[in-house]
PDB file of C-alpha atoms in Angstrom:
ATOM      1  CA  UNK M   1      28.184  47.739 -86.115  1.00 41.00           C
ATOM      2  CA  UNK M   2      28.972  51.581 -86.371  1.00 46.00           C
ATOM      3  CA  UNK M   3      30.225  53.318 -83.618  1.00 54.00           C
ATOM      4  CA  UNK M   4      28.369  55.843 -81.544  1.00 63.00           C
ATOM      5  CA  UNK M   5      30.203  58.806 -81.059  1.00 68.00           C
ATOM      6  CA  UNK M   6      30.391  60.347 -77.583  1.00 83.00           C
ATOM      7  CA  UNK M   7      28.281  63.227 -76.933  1.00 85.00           C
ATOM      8  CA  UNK M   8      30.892  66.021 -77.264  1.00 94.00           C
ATOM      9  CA  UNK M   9      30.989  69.865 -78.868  1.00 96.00           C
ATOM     10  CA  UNK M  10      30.578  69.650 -82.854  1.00 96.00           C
ATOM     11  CA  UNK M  11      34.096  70.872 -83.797  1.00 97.00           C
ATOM     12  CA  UNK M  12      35.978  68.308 -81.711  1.00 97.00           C
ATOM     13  CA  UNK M  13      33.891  65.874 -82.998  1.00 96.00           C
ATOM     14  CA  UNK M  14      34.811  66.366 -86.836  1.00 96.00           C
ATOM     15  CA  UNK M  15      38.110  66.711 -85.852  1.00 97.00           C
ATOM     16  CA  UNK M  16      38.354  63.676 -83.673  1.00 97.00           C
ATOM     17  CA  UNK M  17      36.146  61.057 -85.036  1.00 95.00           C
ATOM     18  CA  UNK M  18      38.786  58.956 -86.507  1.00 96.00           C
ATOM     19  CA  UNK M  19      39.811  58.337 -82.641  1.00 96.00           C
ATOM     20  CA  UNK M  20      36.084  57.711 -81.620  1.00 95.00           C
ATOM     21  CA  UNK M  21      36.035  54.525 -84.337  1.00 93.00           C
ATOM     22  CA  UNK M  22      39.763  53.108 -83.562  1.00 96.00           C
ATOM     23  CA  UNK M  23      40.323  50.031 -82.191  1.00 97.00           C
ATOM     24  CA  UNK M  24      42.052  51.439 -78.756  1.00 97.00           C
ATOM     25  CA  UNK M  25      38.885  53.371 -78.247  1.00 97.00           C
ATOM     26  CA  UNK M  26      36.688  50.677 -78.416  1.00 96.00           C
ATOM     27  CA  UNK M  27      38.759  48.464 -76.097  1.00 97.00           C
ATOM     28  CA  UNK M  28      38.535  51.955 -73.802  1.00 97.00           C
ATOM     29  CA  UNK M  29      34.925  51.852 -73.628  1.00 95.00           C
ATOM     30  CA  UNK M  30      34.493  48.145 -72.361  1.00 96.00           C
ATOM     31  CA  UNK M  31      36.991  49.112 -69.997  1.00 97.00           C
ATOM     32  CA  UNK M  32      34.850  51.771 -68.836  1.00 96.00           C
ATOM     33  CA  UNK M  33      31.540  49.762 -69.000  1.00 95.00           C
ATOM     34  CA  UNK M  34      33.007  46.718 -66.788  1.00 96.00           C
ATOM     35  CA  UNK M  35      34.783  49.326 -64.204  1.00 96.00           C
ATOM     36  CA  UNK M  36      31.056  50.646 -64.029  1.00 94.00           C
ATOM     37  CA  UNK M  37      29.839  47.522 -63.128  1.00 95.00           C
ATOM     38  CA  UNK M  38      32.195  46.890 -59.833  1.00 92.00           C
ATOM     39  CA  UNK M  39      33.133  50.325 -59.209  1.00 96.00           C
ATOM     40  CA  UNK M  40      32.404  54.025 -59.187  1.00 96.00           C
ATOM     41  CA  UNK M  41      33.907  56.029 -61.967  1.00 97.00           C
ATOM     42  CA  UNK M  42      34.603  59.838 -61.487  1.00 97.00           C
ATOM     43  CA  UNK M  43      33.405  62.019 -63.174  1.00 97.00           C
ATOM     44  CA  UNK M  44      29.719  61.161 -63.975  1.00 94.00           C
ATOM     45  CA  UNK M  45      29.666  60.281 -67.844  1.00 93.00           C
ATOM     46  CA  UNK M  46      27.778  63.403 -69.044  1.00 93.00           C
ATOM     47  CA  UNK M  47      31.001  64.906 -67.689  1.00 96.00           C
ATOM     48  CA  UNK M  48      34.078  63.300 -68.848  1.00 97.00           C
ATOM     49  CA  UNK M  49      34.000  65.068 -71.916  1.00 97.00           C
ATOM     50  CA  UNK M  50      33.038  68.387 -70.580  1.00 97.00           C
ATOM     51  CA  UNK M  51      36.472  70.349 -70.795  1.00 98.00           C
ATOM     52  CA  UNK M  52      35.917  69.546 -74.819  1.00 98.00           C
ATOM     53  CA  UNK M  53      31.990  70.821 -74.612  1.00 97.00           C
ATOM     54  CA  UNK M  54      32.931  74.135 -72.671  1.00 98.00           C
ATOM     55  CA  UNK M  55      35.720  75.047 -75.288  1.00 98.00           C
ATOM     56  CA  UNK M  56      35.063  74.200 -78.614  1.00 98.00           C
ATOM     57  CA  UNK M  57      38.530  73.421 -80.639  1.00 98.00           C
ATOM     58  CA  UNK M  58      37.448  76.464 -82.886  1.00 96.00           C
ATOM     59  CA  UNK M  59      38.043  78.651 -79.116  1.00 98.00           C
ATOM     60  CA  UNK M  60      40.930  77.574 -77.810  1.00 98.00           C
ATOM     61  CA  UNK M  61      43.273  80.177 -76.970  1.00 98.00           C
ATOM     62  CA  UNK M  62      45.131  78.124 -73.599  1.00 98.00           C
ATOM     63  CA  UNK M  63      45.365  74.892 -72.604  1.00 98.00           C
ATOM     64  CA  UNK M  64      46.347  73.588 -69.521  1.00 97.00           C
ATOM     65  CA  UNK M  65      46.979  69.848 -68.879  1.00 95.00           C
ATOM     66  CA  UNK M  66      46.430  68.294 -66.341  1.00 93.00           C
ATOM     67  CA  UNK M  67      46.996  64.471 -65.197  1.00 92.00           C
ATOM     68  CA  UNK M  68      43.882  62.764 -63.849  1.00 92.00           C
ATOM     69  CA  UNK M  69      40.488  63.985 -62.510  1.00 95.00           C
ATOM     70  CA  UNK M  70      40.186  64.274 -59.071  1.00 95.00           C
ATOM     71  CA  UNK M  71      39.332  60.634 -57.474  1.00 96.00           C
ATOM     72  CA  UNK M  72      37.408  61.779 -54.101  1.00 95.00           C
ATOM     73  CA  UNK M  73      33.542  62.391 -53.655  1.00 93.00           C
ATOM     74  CA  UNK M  74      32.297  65.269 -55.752  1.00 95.00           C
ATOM     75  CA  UNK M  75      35.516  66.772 -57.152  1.00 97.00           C
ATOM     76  CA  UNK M  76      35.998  66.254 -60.278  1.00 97.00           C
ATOM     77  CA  UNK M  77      33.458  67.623 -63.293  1.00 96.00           C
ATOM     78  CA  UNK M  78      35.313  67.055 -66.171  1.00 97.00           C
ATOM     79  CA  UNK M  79      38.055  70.303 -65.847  1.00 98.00           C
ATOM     80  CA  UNK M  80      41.853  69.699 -64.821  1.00 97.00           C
ATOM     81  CA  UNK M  81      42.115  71.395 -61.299  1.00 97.00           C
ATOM     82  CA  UNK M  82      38.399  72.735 -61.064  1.00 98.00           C
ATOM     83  CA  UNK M  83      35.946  71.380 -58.488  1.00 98.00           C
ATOM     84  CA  UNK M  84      32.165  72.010 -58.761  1.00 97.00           C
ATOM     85  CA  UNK M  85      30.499  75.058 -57.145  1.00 96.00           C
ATOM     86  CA  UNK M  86      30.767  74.546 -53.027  1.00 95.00           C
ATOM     87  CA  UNK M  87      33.087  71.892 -52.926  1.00 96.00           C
ATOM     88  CA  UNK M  88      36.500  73.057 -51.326  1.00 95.00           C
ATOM     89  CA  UNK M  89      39.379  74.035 -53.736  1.00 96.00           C
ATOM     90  CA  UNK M  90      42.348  71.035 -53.404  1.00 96.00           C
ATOM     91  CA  UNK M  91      45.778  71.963 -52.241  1.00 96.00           C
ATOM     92  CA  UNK M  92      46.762  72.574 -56.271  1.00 96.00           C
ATOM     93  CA  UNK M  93      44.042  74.509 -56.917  1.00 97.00           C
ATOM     94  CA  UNK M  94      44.670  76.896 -53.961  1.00 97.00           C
ATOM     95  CA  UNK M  95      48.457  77.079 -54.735  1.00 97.00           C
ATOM     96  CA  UNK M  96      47.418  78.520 -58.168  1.00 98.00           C
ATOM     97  CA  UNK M  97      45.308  80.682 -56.629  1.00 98.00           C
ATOM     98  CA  UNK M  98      48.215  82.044 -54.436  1.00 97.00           C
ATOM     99  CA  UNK M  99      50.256  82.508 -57.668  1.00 98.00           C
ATOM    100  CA  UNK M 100      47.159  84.159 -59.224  1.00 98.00           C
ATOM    101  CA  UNK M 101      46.962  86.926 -56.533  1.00 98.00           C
ATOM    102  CA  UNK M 102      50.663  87.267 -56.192  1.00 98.00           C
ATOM    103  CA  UNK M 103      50.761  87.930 -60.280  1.00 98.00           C
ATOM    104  CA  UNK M 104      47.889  89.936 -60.830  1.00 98.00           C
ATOM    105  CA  UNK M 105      46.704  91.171 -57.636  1.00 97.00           C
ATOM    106  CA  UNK M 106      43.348  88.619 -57.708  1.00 97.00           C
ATOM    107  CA  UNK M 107      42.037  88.052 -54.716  1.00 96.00           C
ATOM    108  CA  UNK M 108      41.839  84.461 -53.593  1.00 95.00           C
ATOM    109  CA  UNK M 109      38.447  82.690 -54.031  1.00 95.00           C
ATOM    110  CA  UNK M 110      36.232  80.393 -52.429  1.00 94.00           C
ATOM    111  CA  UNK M 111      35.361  78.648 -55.374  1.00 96.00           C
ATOM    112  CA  UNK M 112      36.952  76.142 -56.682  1.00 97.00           C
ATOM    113  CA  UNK M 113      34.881  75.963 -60.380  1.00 98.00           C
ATOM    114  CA  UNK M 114      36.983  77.183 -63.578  1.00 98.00           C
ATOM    115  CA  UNK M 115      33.928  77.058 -65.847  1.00 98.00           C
ATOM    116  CA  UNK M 116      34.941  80.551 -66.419  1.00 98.00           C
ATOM    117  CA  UNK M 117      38.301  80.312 -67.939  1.00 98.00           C
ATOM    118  CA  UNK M 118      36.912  77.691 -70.041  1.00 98.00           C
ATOM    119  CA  UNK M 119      34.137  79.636 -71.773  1.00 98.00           C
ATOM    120  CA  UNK M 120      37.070  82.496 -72.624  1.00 98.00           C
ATOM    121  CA  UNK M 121      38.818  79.815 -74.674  1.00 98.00           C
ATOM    122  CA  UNK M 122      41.031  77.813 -71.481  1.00 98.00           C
ATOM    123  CA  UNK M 123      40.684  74.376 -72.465  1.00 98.00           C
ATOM    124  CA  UNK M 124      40.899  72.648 -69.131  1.00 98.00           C
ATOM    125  CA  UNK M 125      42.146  69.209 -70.010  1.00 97.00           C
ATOM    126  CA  UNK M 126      43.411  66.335 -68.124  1.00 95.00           C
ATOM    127  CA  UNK M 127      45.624  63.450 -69.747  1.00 95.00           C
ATOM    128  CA  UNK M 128      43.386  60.791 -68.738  1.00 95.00           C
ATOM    129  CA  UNK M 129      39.759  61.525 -68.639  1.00 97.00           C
ATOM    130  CA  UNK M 130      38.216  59.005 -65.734  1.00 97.00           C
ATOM    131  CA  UNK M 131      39.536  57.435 -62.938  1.00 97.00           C
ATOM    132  CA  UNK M 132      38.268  54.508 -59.793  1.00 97.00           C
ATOM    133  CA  UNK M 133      36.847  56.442 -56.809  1.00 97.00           C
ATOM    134  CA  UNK M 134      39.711  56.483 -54.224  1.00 95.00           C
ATOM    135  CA  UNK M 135      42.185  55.430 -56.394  1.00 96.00           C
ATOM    136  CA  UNK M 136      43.966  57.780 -58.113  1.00 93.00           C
ATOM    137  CA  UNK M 137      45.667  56.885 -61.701  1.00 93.00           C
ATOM    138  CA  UNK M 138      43.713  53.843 -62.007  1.00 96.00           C
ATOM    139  CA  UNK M 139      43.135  54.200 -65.425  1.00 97.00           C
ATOM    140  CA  UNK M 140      46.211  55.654 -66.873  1.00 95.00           C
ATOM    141  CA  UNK M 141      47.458  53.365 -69.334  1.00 96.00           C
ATOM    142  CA  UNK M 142      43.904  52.182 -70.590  1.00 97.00           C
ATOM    143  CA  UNK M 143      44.005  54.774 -73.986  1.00 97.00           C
ATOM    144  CA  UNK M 144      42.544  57.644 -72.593  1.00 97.00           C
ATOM    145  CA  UNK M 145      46.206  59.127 -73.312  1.00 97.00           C
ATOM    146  CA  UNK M 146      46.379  58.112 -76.552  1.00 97.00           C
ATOM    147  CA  UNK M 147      43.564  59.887 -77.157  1.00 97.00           C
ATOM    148  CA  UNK M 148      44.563  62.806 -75.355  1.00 97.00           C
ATOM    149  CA  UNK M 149      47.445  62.893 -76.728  1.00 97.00           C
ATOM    150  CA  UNK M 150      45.936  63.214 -80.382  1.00 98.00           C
ATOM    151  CA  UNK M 151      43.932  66.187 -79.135  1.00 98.00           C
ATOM    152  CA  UNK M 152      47.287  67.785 -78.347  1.00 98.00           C
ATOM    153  CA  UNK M 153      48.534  67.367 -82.083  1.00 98.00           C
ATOM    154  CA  UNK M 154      45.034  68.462 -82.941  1.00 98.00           C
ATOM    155  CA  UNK M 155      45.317  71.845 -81.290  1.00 98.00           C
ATOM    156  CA  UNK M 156      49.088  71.657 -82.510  1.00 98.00           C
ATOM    157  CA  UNK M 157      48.412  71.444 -86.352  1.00 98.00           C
ATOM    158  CA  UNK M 158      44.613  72.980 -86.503  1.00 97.00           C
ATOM    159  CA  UNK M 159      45.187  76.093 -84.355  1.00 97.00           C
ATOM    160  CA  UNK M 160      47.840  78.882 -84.059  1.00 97.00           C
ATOM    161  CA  UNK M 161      48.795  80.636 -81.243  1.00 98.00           C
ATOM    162  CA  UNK M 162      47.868  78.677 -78.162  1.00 98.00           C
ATOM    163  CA  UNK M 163      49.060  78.921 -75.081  1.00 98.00           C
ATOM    164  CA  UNK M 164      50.511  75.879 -73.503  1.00 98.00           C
ATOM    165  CA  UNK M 165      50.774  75.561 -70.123  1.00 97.00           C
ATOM    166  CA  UNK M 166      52.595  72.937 -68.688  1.00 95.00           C
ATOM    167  CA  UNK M 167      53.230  72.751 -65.169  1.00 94.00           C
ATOM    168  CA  UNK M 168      55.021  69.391 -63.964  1.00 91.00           C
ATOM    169  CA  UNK M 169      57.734  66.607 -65.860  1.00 91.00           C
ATOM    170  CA  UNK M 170      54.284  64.961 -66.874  1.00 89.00           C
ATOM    171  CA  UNK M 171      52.796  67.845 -68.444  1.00 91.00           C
ATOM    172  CA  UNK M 172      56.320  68.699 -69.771  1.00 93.00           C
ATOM    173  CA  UNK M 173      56.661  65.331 -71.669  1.00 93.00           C
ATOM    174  CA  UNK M 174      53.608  66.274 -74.164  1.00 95.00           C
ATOM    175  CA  UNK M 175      55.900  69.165 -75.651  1.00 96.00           C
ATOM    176  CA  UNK M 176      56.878  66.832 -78.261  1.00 96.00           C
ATOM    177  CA  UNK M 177      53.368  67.099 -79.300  1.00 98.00           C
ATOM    178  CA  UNK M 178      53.445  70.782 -80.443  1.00 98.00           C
ATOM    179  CA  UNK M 179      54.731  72.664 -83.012  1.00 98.00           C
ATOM    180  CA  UNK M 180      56.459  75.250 -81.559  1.00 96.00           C
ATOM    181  CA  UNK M 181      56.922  77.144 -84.800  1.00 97.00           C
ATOM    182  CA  UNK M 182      53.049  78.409 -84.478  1.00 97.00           C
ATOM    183  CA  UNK M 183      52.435  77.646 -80.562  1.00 98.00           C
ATOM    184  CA  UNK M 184      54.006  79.142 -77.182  1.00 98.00           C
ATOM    185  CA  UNK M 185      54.835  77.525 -74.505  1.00 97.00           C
ATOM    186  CA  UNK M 186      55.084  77.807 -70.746  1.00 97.00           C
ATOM    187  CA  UNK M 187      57.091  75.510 -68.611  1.00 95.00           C
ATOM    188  CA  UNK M 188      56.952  75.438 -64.809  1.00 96.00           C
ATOM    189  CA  UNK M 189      56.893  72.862 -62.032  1.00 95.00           C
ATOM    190  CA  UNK M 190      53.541  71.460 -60.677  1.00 94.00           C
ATOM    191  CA  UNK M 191      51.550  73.596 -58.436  1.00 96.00           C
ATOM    192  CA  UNK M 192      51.288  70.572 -56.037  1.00 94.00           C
ATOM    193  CA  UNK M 193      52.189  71.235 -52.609  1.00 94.00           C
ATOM    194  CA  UNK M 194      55.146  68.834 -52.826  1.00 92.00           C
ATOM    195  CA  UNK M 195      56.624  71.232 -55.630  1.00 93.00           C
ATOM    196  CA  UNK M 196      55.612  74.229 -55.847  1.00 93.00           C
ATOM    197  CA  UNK M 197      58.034  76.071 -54.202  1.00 94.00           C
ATOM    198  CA  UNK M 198      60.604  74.424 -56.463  1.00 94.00           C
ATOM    199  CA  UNK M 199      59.288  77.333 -59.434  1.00 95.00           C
ATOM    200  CA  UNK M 200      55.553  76.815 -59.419  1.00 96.00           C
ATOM    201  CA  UNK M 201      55.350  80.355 -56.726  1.00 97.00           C
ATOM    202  CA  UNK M 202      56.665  83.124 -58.836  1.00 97.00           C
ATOM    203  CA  UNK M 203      56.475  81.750 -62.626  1.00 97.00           C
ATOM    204  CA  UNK M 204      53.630  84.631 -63.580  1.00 98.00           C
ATOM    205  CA  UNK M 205      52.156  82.602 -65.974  1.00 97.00           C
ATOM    206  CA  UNK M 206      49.067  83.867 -65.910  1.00 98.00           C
ATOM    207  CA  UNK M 207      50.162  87.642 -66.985  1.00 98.00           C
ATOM    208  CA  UNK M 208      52.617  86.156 -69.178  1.00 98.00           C
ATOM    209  CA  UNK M 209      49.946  84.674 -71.022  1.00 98.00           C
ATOM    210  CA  UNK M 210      47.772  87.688 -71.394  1.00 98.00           C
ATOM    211  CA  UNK M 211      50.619  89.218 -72.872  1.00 98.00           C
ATOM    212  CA  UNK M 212      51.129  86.947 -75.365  1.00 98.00           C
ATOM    213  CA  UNK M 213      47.466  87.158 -76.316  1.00 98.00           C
ATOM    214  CA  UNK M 214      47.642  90.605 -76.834  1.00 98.00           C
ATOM    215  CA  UNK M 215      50.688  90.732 -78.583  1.00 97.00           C
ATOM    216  CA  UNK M 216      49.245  88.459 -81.315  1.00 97.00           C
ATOM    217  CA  UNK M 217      45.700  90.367 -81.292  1.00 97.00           C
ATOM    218  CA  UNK M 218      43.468  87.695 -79.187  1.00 96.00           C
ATOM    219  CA  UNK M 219      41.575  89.094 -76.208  1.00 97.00           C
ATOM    220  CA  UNK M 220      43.145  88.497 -73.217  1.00 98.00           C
ATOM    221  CA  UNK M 221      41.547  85.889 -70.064  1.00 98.00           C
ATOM    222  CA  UNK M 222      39.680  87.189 -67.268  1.00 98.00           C
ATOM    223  CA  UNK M 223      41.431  85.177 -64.499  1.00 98.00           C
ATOM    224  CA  UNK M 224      39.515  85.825 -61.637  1.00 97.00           C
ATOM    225  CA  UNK M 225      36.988  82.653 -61.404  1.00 96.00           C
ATOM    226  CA  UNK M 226      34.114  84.405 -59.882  1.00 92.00           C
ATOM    227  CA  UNK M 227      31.344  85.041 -62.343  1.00 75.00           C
TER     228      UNK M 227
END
């Protein structure tokens, strides 16, 4: 029986369909259909693969990594660390904020939606791409990292010049993944409240990014998340 791909942005799909049709992927998927049976599953499926539909591969300029979507009611859509529009930005969200207006002067928002970093070429992406209401990392471990992980290389071998930024020892352990020959990369702690005064505060590296961008000709990224 052939596969069905998932319904994701043309560019990622030619450049990830080997990983739609592998054998991991297809023990991933009954996962996810018998956790829908018993359980809720955040985000809604036209959503988990949205960070990929917002940026195309051919686009990406940044990528930030996140860990899992947000597991409470209404948070996550699909983005690492974004919310939708009127739900109230989580404690990491608001710390980068805070870092955001101490770097570049932005004023802090009340929204807590990235949409528009990731239509300037941010590719918002968490490690694993679903997760049990209430129950955060519940599905780490099921091959939604594998396959992250293999978008990683992806960007890695297919792209020059991204941006990495990886905040936190998880983010940090996917530098393996990229060639730093042709990428740059930008280590800090997690913006969590439980460590972001341990480096997170201060790192600037949201102008340090725009500076990079410019230096190598790219256009640099509008920060501020209000449209």
């Amino acid at each position: 029986m052939a596969y069905q791909a998932p319904n994701i942005e043309e560019s990622w799909q030619l450049a990830l369909q080997d990983e739609f049709s592998a054998s991991y992927f297809k023990v991933l998927r009954q996962f996810l259909k018998d956790e829908k049976q018993n359980h809720t599953i955040y985000p809604a499926g036209s959503r988990i693969f949205a960070a990929f539909n917002f940026t195309p591969l051919t686009a990406v300029k940044v990528v930030i990594l996140g860990q899992d979507p947000y597991h409470g009611r209404g948070q996550a859509h699909g983005l690492c660390f974004s919310v939708p529009e009127g739900v109230k930005p989580p404690p990491s969200l608001v710390n980068i904020y805070k870092e955001l207006h101490s770097d570049l002067g932005i004023p802090i928002p009340a929204t807590g939606n990235l949409e528009k970093w990731t239509k300037q070429g941010v590719l918002l992406l968490n490690a694993t791409l679903t997760v049990r209401a209430g129950d955060a990392g519940s599905h780490q471990g099921k091959g939604w990292e594998i396959f992250t992980d293999q978008v990683i290389r992806t960007i890695s071998d297919l792209r020059a010049g991204v941006v990495f930024l990886l905040c936190g020892n998880y983010a940090q352990a996917k530098e393996s993944l990229i060639d730093r020959s042709k990428h740059f990369l930008l280590k800090a702690p997690h913006p969590s409240p439980f460590s972001a005064n341990r480096g997170f505060f201060g790192c600037r590296h949201f102008s340090k990014t725009n500076e990079i961008l410019k230096e190598i000709g790219f256009d640099e990224i509008d920060w501020n998340p209000v449209v």
